Amino acid sequence: VFRGTDNPPERDGSVAILTRTNGALLEVIQTALDNDNDFKLFRNPYEIADMAIALKLISIGRDDKLNAQQVTRYRYLVELYNDYVKQEEDNITPVKFFTYIAKATDYDIEVISCVKFLHRCHVNGVDLFQLVKDAYKKNNPKSLNYISTVHTFKGLEADTVYIHDSLDQSIKNVEEGDIEPYNIYYVALSRARYKLDSL
């Protein structure tokens, strides 16, 4: 239950868009860049796009381009790609690999969100690497338009909070007994000082 207060904090005009995953966050960043909107990120765009970049490189057989941290962090994705290549041999495509990896990771929410974003990039002709560079340049630490995952925004507030669809989807497909998606959703809702809406 959410209740107001007789002594609300002063308004600063801040607006936050909160997502469940980094893949969804990249989608919001792309939209902001396309619309030339001012925004503030709370993490380096290269960190936000780390898994998406790794998946992109792995899907085209260029895991040799992964940095040392990515090699360690995403070794399991490289192994899955190698298994996929052995199974497919002549019919290797990034799209088929993404379908394969989604199933192989038991539809891991972060993997799925990155796969969806990479598919969106492919369909719309968006260069992931250029997008990350542009986000790095456009990121304005003084902006009151925040773009963040819920996890990163925990403990922070904004006058207005928009809940991204990735959060709604995460509670629509909850397995029985799994309360984590509800906890994350609650954190997102409780970041708003005055106004709460969906995106």
Coordinates of N, CA and C in Angstrom, one line a residue:
V1 N 0.9 -1.2 0.0 CA 0.0 0.0 0.0 C 0.9 1.2 0.0
F2 N 0.6 2.1 -0.9 CA 1.4 3.4 -1.0 C 0.5 4.5 -0.4
R3 N 1.1 5.3 0.5 CA 0.4 6.4 1.1 C 1.3 7.7 0.9
G4 N 0.6 8.8 0.7 CA 1.3 10.1 0.6 C 1.7 10.6 1.9
T5 N 2.3 11.8 1.9 CA 2.7 12.5 3.1 C 2.3 13.9 3.1
D6 N 2.1 14.4 4.3 CA 1.6 15.8 4.4 C 2.8 16.8 4.2
N7 N 4.0 16.3 4.2 CA 5.2 17.1 3.9 C 6.0 16.5 2.8
P8 N 5.5 16.6 1.6 CA 6.3 16.0 0.4 C 7.6 16.8 0.2
P9 N 8.6 16.2 -0.4 CA 9.8 16.9 -0.7 C 9.6 17.9 -1.8
E10 N 10.5 18.9 -1.9 CA 10.3 19.8 -3.0 C 10.5 19.2 -4.4
R11 N 9.8 19.7 -5.3 CA 9.9 19.1 -6.7 C 11.2 19.7 -7.3
D12 N 11.8 18.8 -8.1 CA 13.0 19.3 -8.9 C 12.8 19.1 -10.4
G13 N 11.6 18.5 -10.7 CA 11.3 18.3 -12.2 C 12.0 17.0 -12.8
S14 N 12.6 16.2 -11.9 CA 13.3 15.0 -12.4 C 12.3 14.0 -12.9
V15 N 12.7 13.2 -14.0 CA 11.9 12.2 -14.6 C 12.8 11.0 -14.8
A16 N 12.4 9.8 -14.4 CA 13.2 8.6 -14.5 C 12.4 7.6 -15.3
I17 N 13.1 6.9 -16.2 CA 12.5 5.7 -16.9 C 13.3 4.6 -16.4
L18 N 12.6 3.6 -15.8 CA 13.2 2.4 -15.2 C 12.9 1.2 -15.9
T19 N 13.9 0.4 -16.2 CA 13.8 -0.9 -16.9 C 14.2 -2.1 -16.0
R20 N 13.8 -3.2 -16.4 CA 14.2 -4.5 -15.6 C 15.6 -4.9 -16.0
T21 N 16.0 -4.7 -17.3 CA 17.2 -5.3 -17.8 C 18.1 -4.3 -18.6
N22 N 19.3 -4.7 -18.8 CA 20.2 -3.8 -19.6 C 19.8 -3.8 -21.0
G23 N 19.3 -4.9 -21.6 CA 18.8 -4.9 -22.9 C 17.7 -3.9 -23.1
A24 N 16.7 -3.9 -22.2 CA 15.6 -2.9 -22.3 C 16.1 -1.5 -22.1
L25 N 17.1 -1.3 -21.2 CA 17.8 0.0 -21.0 C 18.4 0.5 -22.3
L26 N 19.0 -0.4 -23.1 CA 19.6 0.0 -24.4 C 18.5 0.5 -25.3
E27 N 17.4 -0.2 -25.3 CA 16.2 0.2 -26.1 C 15.8 1.7 -25.8
V28 N 15.7 2.0 -24.5 CA 15.3 3.3 -24.1 C 16.4 4.4 -24.5
I29 N 17.7 4.0 -24.3 CA 18.8 4.9 -24.7 C 18.7 5.1 -26.2
Q30 N 18.4 4.1 -27.0 CA 18.3 4.3 -28.5 C 17.2 5.3 -28.8
T31 N 16.1 5.1 -28.2 CA 14.9 6.0 -28.4 C 15.3 7.5 -28.1
A32 N 16.0 7.6 -26.9 CA 16.4 9.0 -26.5 C 17.4 9.6 -27.5
L33 N 18.3 8.8 -28.0 CA 19.2 9.3 -29.0 C 18.5 9.6 -30.3
D34 N 17.6 8.8 -30.7 CA 16.9 9.0 -32.0 C 16.1 10.3 -31.9
N35 N 15.6 10.6 -30.7 CA 14.8 11.9 -30.5 C 15.6 13.0 -30.0
D36 N 16.9 12.8 -29.9 CA 17.9 13.9 -29.5 C 17.5 14.4 -28.1
N37 N 17.0 13.5 -27.2 CA 16.6 13.9 -25.9 C 17.9 13.9 -24.9
D38 N 17.8 14.8 -24.0 CA 18.9 14.9 -23.0 C 18.6 13.8 -22.0
F39 N 19.7 13.2 -21.5 CA 19.5 12.1 -20.4 C 20.8 11.9 -19.6
K40 N 20.5 11.3 -18.4 CA 21.6 11.0 -17.5 C 21.6 9.5 -17.3
L41 N 22.7 8.8 -17.5 CA 22.9 7.4 -17.1 C 23.7 7.3 -15.8
F42 N 23.5 6.3 -15.1 CA 24.2 6.1 -13.8 C 25.3 5.1 -13.9
R43 N 25.5 4.5 -15.1 CA 26.6 3.6 -15.4 C 27.2 4.0 -16.8
N44 N 28.4 3.6 -17.0 CA 29.0 3.8 -18.3 C 28.2 3.0 -19.3
P45 N 27.9 3.6 -20.5 CA 27.2 2.9 -21.5 C 27.9 1.6 -22.0
Y46 N 29.2 1.5 -21.9 CA 29.9 0.3 -22.3 C 29.6 -0.8 -21.3
E47 N 29.5 -0.5 -20.1 CA 29.1 -1.5 -19.1 C 27.7 -1.9 -19.3
I48 N 26.8 -1.0 -19.6 CA 25.4 -1.4 -19.8 C 25.3 -2.3 -21.0
A49 N 26.0 -2.1 -22.0 CA 26.0 -2.8 -23.3 C 26.9 -4.0 -23.3
D50 N 27.5 -4.3 -22.2 CA 28.6 -5.4 -22.2 C 28.1 -6.7 -22.7
M51 N 27.0 -7.2 -22.2 CA 26.5 -8.5 -22.7 C 26.0 -8.4 -24.1
A52 N 25.3 -7.3 -24.5 CA 24.9 -7.2 -25.9 C 26.1 -7.2 -26.9
I53 N 27.1 -6.5 -26.5 CA 28.3 -6.5 -27.4 C 28.9 -7.8 -27.5
A54 N 29.0 -8.5 -26.3 CA 29.6 -9.9 -26.3 C 28.8 -10.8 -27.2
L55 N 27.4 -10.8 -27.0 CA 26.6 -11.6 -27.8 C 26.7 -11.3 -29.3
K56 N 26.8 -10.0 -29.6 CA 26.9 -9.6 -31.0 C 28.2 -10.2 -31.6
L57 N 29.3 -10.1 -30.9 CA 30.6 -10.6 -31.4 C 30.6 -12.1 -31.5
I58 N 30.0 -12.8 -30.4 CA 30.0 -14.2 -30.4 C 29.1 -14.7 -31.6
S59 N 28.0 -14.1 -31.9 CA 27.1 -14.5 -32.9 C 27.6 -14.5 -34.3
I60 N 28.7 -13.7 -34.5 CA 29.3 -13.6 -35.8 C 30.7 -14.3 -35.8
G61 N 30.9 -15.1 -34.8 CA 32.1 -15.9 -34.7 C 33.4 -15.1 -34.4
R62 N 33.2 -13.9 -33.8 CA 34.4 -13.1 -33.5 C 34.6 -13.0 -32.0
D63 N 34.5 -14.1 -31.3 CA 34.8 -14.1 -29.8 C 36.2 -13.7 -29.5
D64 N 37.1 -13.7 -30.6 CA 38.5 -13.2 -30.4 C 38.6 -11.7 -30.1
K65 N 37.5 -11.0 -30.4 CA 37.4 -9.6 -30.1 C 36.9 -9.2 -28.7
L66 N 36.5 -10.3 -27.9 CA 36.1 -10.0 -26.6 C 37.2 -9.5 -25.7
N67 N 37.0 -8.6 -24.8 CA 38.1 -8.2 -23.9 C 38.2 -9.3 -22.8
A68 N 39.3 -9.1 -22.0 CA 39.6 -10.2 -21.0 C 38.4 -10.4 -20.0
Q69 N 37.8 -9.3 -19.6 CA 36.6 -9.5 -18.6 C 35.5 -10.2 -19.3
Q70 N 35.2 -9.9 -20.6 CA 34.1 -10.6 -21.3 C 34.4 -12.0 -21.5
V71 N 35.7 -12.3 -21.8 CA 36.0 -13.7 -22.0 C 35.7 -14.5 -20.7
T72 N 36.0 -14.0 -19.6 CA 35.7 -14.7 -18.3 C 34.2 -14.7 -18.0
R73 N 33.6 -13.5 -18.2 CA 32.2 -13.4 -17.8 C 31.3 -14.2 -18.7
Y74 N 31.6 -14.3 -20.0 CA 30.7 -14.9 -21.0 C 31.3 -16.1 -21.6
R75 N 32.1 -16.8 -20.9 CA 32.7 -18.0 -21.4 C 31.6 -19.0 -21.8
Y76 N 30.6 -19.1 -20.9 CA 29.5 -20.0 -21.2 C 28.7 -19.7 -22.5
L77 N 28.7 -18.4 -22.9 CA 28.0 -18.1 -24.1 C 28.9 -18.5 -25.3
V78 N 30.2 -18.4 -25.2 CA 31.1 -18.8 -26.2 C 31.0 -20.4 -26.4
E79 N 30.9 -21.1 -25.2 CA 30.8 -22.5 -25.3 C 29.5 -22.9 -25.9
L80 N 28.4 -22.2 -25.7 CA 27.1 -22.4 -26.3 C 27.2 -22.2 -27.8
Y81 N 27.9 -21.2 -28.2 CA 28.1 -20.9 -29.6 C 28.8 -22.0 -30.3
N82 N 29.9 -22.5 -29.7 CA 30.7 -23.6 -30.2 C 29.8 -24.9 -30.3
D83 N 29.0 -25.1 -29.3 CA 28.0 -26.3 -29.4 C 27.1 -26.1 -30.6
Y84 N 26.6 -24.8 -30.7 CA 25.6 -24.5 -31.8 C 26.3 -24.8 -33.2
V85 N 27.5 -24.3 -33.3 CA 28.2 -24.5 -34.6 C 28.4 -26.0 -34.9
K86 N 28.7 -26.8 -33.9 CA 28.9 -28.2 -34.1 C 27.6 -28.8 -34.6
Q87 N 26.5 -28.4 -34.1 CA 25.2 -29.0 -34.4 C 24.7 -28.5 -35.8
E88 N 24.9 -27.2 -36.1 CA 24.4 -26.6 -37.3 C 25.3 -26.8 -38.5
E89 N 26.5 -26.7 -38.3 CA 27.6 -26.8 -39.4 C 27.3 -25.8 -40.6
D90 N 26.5 -26.2 -41.5 CA 26.3 -25.4 -42.7 C 25.2 -24.3 -42.6
N91 N 24.4 -24.4 -41.6 CA 23.3 -23.4 -41.6 C 23.4 -22.5 -40.4
I92 N 24.5 -21.8 -40.3 CA 24.8 -21.0 -39.1 C 24.4 -19.5 -39.4
T93 N 23.5 -19.0 -38.6 CA 23.1 -17.6 -38.7 C 22.9 -17.0 -37.4
P94 N 23.2 -15.7 -37.2 CA 23.0 -15.1 -35.9 C 21.6 -15.3 -35.3
V95 N 20.6 -15.1 -36.2 CA 19.2 -15.3 -35.8 C 18.9 -16.6 -35.2
K96 N 19.4 -17.7 -35.9 CA 19.2 -19.0 -35.4 C 20.0 -19.2 -34.1
F97 N 21.2 -18.6 -34.0 CA 22.0 -18.8 -32.8 C 21.2 -18.1 -31.6
F98 N 20.6 -17.0 -31.8 CA 19.9 -16.3 -30.7 C 18.7 -17.1 -30.2
T99 N 18.1 -17.8 -31.2 CA 17.0 -18.7 -30.8 C 17.5 -19.9 -29.9
Y100 N 18.6 -20.4 -30.4 CA 19.3 -21.5 -29.7 C 19.7 -21.1 -28.3
I101 N 20.4 -19.9 -28.2 CA 20.9 -19.5 -26.9 C 19.8 -19.2 -25.9
A102 N 18.7 -18.7 -26.4 CA 17.6 -18.4 -25.5 C 17.1 -19.7 -24.8
K103 N 17.0 -20.7 -25.6 CA 16.6 -22.0 -25.0 C 17.6 -22.6 -24.2
A104 N 18.9 -22.5 -24.6 CA 20.0 -23.1 -23.9 C 20.3 -22.4 -22.5
T105 N 19.9 -21.2 -22.4 CA 20.1 -20.5 -21.1 C 18.8 -20.5 -20.3
D106 N 17.9 -21.3 -20.7 CA 16.6 -21.4 -20.0 C 15.9 -20.1 -19.9
Y107 N 15.9 -19.4 -21.1 CA 15.3 -18.1 -21.2 C 15.6 -17.1 -20.1
D108 N 17.0 -17.0 -19.9 CA 17.5 -16.1 -18.9 C 17.0 -14.7 -19.3
I109 N 16.5 -13.9 -18.4 CA 15.8 -12.6 -18.7 C 16.8 -11.6 -19.3
E110 N 18.1 -11.6 -18.8 CA 19.0 -10.7 -19.3 C 19.5 -11.1 -20.7
V111 N 19.7 -12.4 -20.9 CA 20.1 -12.8 -22.3 C 18.9 -12.5 -23.3
I112 N 17.7 -12.8 -22.9 CA 16.6 -12.6 -23.8 C 16.5 -11.1 -24.1
S113 N 16.6 -10.2 -23.1 CA 16.5 -8.8 -23.4 C 17.6 -8.3 -24.4
C114 N 18.8 -8.8 -24.2 CA 19.9 -8.4 -25.1 C 19.6 -9.0 -26.5
V115 N 19.1 -10.2 -26.6 CA 18.8 -10.8 -27.9 C 17.7 -10.0 -28.6
K116 N 16.7 -9.6 -27.9 CA 15.6 -8.8 -28.4 C 16.1 -7.4 -28.9
F117 N 17.0 -6.8 -28.1 CA 17.6 -5.6 -28.6 C 18.5 -5.7 -29.8
L118 N 19.3 -6.8 -29.9 CA 20.1 -7.0 -31.0 C 19.3 -7.3 -32.3
H119 N 18.1 -8.0 -32.1 CA 17.2 -8.2 -33.2 C 16.6 -6.9 -33.7
R120 N 16.3 -6.0 -32.7 CA 15.7 -4.7 -33.1 C 16.8 -3.9 -33.8
C121 N 18.0 -3.9 -33.4 CA 19.1 -3.2 -34.1 C 19.2 -3.7 -35.5
H122 N 19.2 -5.0 -35.7 CA 19.3 -5.7 -37.0 C 18.2 -5.2 -37.9
V123 N 16.9 -5.2 -37.5 CA 15.8 -4.8 -38.2 C 15.8 -3.4 -38.6
N124 N 16.3 -2.5 -37.7 CA 16.3 -1.1 -37.9 C 17.6 -0.5 -38.5
G125 N 18.5 -1.4 -38.7 CA 19.8 -1.0 -39.3 C 20.6 -0.1 -38.3
V126 N 20.5 -0.5 -37.0 CA 21.3 0.3 -36.0 C 22.6 -0.4 -35.7
D127 N 23.7 0.4 -35.7 CA 25.0 -0.2 -35.4 C 25.2 -0.1 -33.8
L128 N 25.2 -1.2 -33.2 CA 25.3 -1.3 -31.7 C 26.5 -0.5 -31.2
F129 N 27.6 -0.7 -31.9 CA 28.9 -0.1 -31.4 C 28.8 1.5 -31.5
Q130 N 28.2 2.0 -32.6 CA 28.0 3.4 -32.7 C 27.0 3.9 -31.7
L131 N 26.0 3.2 -31.4 CA 25.0 3.6 -30.5 C 25.6 3.8 -29.1
V132 N 26.5 2.8 -28.7 CA 27.2 3.0 -27.4 C 28.1 4.2 -27.4
K133 N 28.8 4.4 -28.4 CA 29.6 5.6 -28.5 C 28.8 6.9 -28.4
D134 N 27.7 6.9 -29.1 CA 26.8 8.1 -29.1 C 26.2 8.3 -27.7
A135 N 25.9 7.2 -27.0 CA 25.3 7.3 -25.6 C 26.4 7.8 -24.7
Y136 N 27.6 7.4 -24.9 CA 28.7 7.9 -24.0 C 28.9 9.4 -24.2
K137 N 28.8 9.9 -25.4 CA 28.9 11.3 -25.7 C 27.7 12.1 -25.2
K138 N 26.5 11.6 -25.4 CA 25.3 12.3 -25.0 C 25.0 12.3 -23.5
N139 N 25.5 11.3 -22.8 CA 25.2 11.2 -21.4 C 25.6 12.5 -20.7
N140 N 24.6 13.1 -20.0 CA 24.8 14.4 -19.3 C 24.6 14.3 -17.8
P141 N 25.6 14.3 -17.0 CA 25.5 14.1 -15.6 C 24.6 15.1 -14.9
K142 N 24.4 16.3 -15.5 CA 23.5 17.3 -14.9 C 22.0 17.2 -15.3
S143 N 21.7 16.3 -16.3 CA 20.4 16.2 -16.7 C 19.5 15.6 -15.6
L144 N 18.2 16.0 -15.6 CA 17.2 15.5 -14.7 C 16.3 14.5 -15.3
N145 N 16.7 14.0 -16.5 CA 16.0 12.9 -17.2 C 16.9 11.7 -17.1
Y146 N 16.5 10.8 -16.1 CA 17.3 9.7 -15.8 C 16.8 8.4 -16.6
I147 N 17.8 7.7 -17.0 CA 17.5 6.4 -17.6 C 18.3 5.3 -16.9
S148 N 17.6 4.3 -16.4 CA 18.3 3.4 -15.5 C 17.6 2.1 -15.4
T149 N 18.3 1.0 -15.0 CA 17.7 -0.2 -14.5 C 17.2 0.1 -13.1
V150 N 16.2 -0.7 -12.6 CA 15.8 -0.6 -11.3 C 16.9 -0.8 -10.3
H151 N 17.7 -1.9 -10.6 CA 18.8 -2.3 -9.7 C 19.7 -1.1 -9.4
T152 N 20.1 -0.4 -10.5 CA 21.0 0.8 -10.4 C 20.4 1.9 -9.7
F153 N 19.1 2.1 -9.9 CA 18.3 3.3 -9.3 C 17.9 3.1 -7.9
K154 N 18.1 1.9 -7.3 CA 17.7 1.6 -6.0 C 18.3 2.6 -5.0
G155 N 17.4 3.2 -4.1 CA 17.9 4.2 -3.2 C 17.8 5.6 -3.7
L156 N 17.5 5.8 -5.0 CA 17.3 7.1 -5.6 C 15.8 7.4 -5.9
E157 N 15.5 8.6 -6.2 CA 14.1 9.0 -6.4 C 14.0 10.0 -7.6
A158 N 12.8 10.1 -8.1 CA 12.6 11.2 -9.2 C 11.1 11.6 -8.9
D159 N 10.9 12.9 -9.4 CA 9.5 13.4 -9.2 C 8.5 12.5 -10.0
T160 N 8.9 12.1 -11.2 CA 8.1 11.3 -12.1 C 8.8 10.0 -12.4
V161 N 8.2 8.9 -12.3 CA 8.8 7.6 -12.7 C 7.9 6.9 -13.7
Y162 N 8.6 6.5 -14.8 CA 7.9 5.7 -15.9 C 8.4 4.3 -15.8
I163 N 7.5 3.4 -15.7 CA 7.8 1.9 -15.6 C 7.9 1.4 -17.0
H164 N 9.0 0.8 -17.4 CA 9.2 0.3 -18.7 C 8.4 -1.1 -18.8
D165 N 8.0 -1.4 -20.0 CA 7.3 -2.7 -20.3 C 8.0 -3.9 -19.8
S166 N 9.4 -3.8 -19.8 CA 10.2 -5.0 -19.4 C 9.8 -5.4 -17.9
L167 N 9.5 -4.4 -17.1 CA 9.1 -4.7 -15.7 C 7.7 -5.3 -15.7
D168 N 6.8 -4.8 -16.5 CA 5.4 -5.4 -16.5 C 5.5 -6.8 -17.0
Q169 N 6.3 -7.1 -18.0 CA 6.5 -8.5 -18.5 C 7.1 -9.4 -17.5
S170 N 8.0 -8.9 -16.7 CA 8.7 -9.7 -15.7 C 7.7 -10.3 -14.6
I171 N 6.6 -9.5 -14.4 CA 5.7 -10.0 -13.4 C 4.5 -10.8 -14.0
K172 N 4.4 -10.7 -15.3 CA 3.3 -11.5 -16.0 C 3.7 -13.0 -16.1
N173 N 5.0 -13.3 -16.2 CA 5.4 -14.6 -16.4 C 6.2 -15.2 -15.2
V174 N 5.7 -14.9 -14.0 CA 6.4 -15.3 -12.8 C 6.0 -16.8 -12.5
E175 N 7.1 -17.5 -12.2 CA 6.8 -18.9 -11.7 C 6.4 -18.9 -10.3
E176 N 5.6 -19.8 -9.9 CA 5.0 -19.9 -8.6 C 6.1 -19.9 -7.5
G177 N 6.0 -19.1 -6.5 CA 6.9 -19.0 -5.4 C 8.1 -18.1 -5.7
D178 N 8.2 -17.5 -6.9 CA 9.3 -16.6 -7.2 C 8.8 -15.2 -6.9
I179 N 9.4 -14.6 -5.8 CA 9.0 -13.3 -5.4 C 9.9 -12.2 -5.9
E180 N 11.1 -12.6 -6.4 CA 12.1 -11.5 -6.8 C 11.5 -10.5 -7.8
P181 N 10.7 -10.9 -8.9 CA 10.2 -9.9 -9.8 C 9.3 -8.9 -9.1
Y182 N 8.5 -9.4 -8.1 CA 7.6 -8.5 -7.4 C 8.4 -7.5 -6.5
N183 N 9.5 -8.0 -5.9 CA 10.4 -7.1 -5.1 C 11.0 -6.0 -6.0
I184 N 11.5 -6.4 -7.2 CA 12.1 -5.5 -8.1 C 11.0 -4.5 -8.5
Y185 N 9.8 -4.9 -8.8 CA 8.7 -4.1 -9.3 C 8.4 -3.1 -8.2
Y186 N 8.3 -3.5 -6.9 CA 8.1 -2.7 -5.8 C 9.1 -1.6 -5.7
V187 N 10.4 -1.9 -5.8 CA 11.4 -1.0 -5.7 C 11.2 0.1 -6.8
A188 N 10.9 -0.3 -8.0 CA 10.6 0.6 -9.1 C 9.5 1.6 -8.8
L189 N 8.4 1.0 -8.3 CA 7.2 1.9 -8.0 C 7.6 2.9 -6.9
S190 N 8.4 2.5 -5.9 CA 8.6 3.3 -4.7 C 9.7 4.4 -5.0
R191 N 10.2 4.4 -6.3 CA 11.2 5.5 -6.6 C 10.5 6.8 -6.9
A192 N 9.2 6.8 -7.1 CA 8.5 8.0 -7.6 C 8.1 8.9 -6.4
R193 N 8.4 10.2 -6.5 CA 8.0 11.1 -5.4 C 6.5 11.5 -5.6
Y194 N 6.1 11.8 -6.9 CA 4.8 12.4 -7.1 C 4.0 11.6 -8.1
K195 N 4.6 11.2 -9.2 CA 3.8 10.7 -10.3 C 4.4 9.4 -10.8
L196 N 3.6 8.4 -11.1 CA 4.0 7.1 -11.5 C 3.2 6.7 -12.7
D197 N 3.8 6.2 -13.8 CA 3.1 5.9 -15.0 C 3.9 4.8 -15.7
S198 N 3.2 4.2 -16.7 CA 3.9 3.2 -17.5 C 4.3 3.8 -18.8
L199 N 5.3 3.1 -19.4 CA 5.8 3.6 -20.7 C 5.5 2.7 -21.8

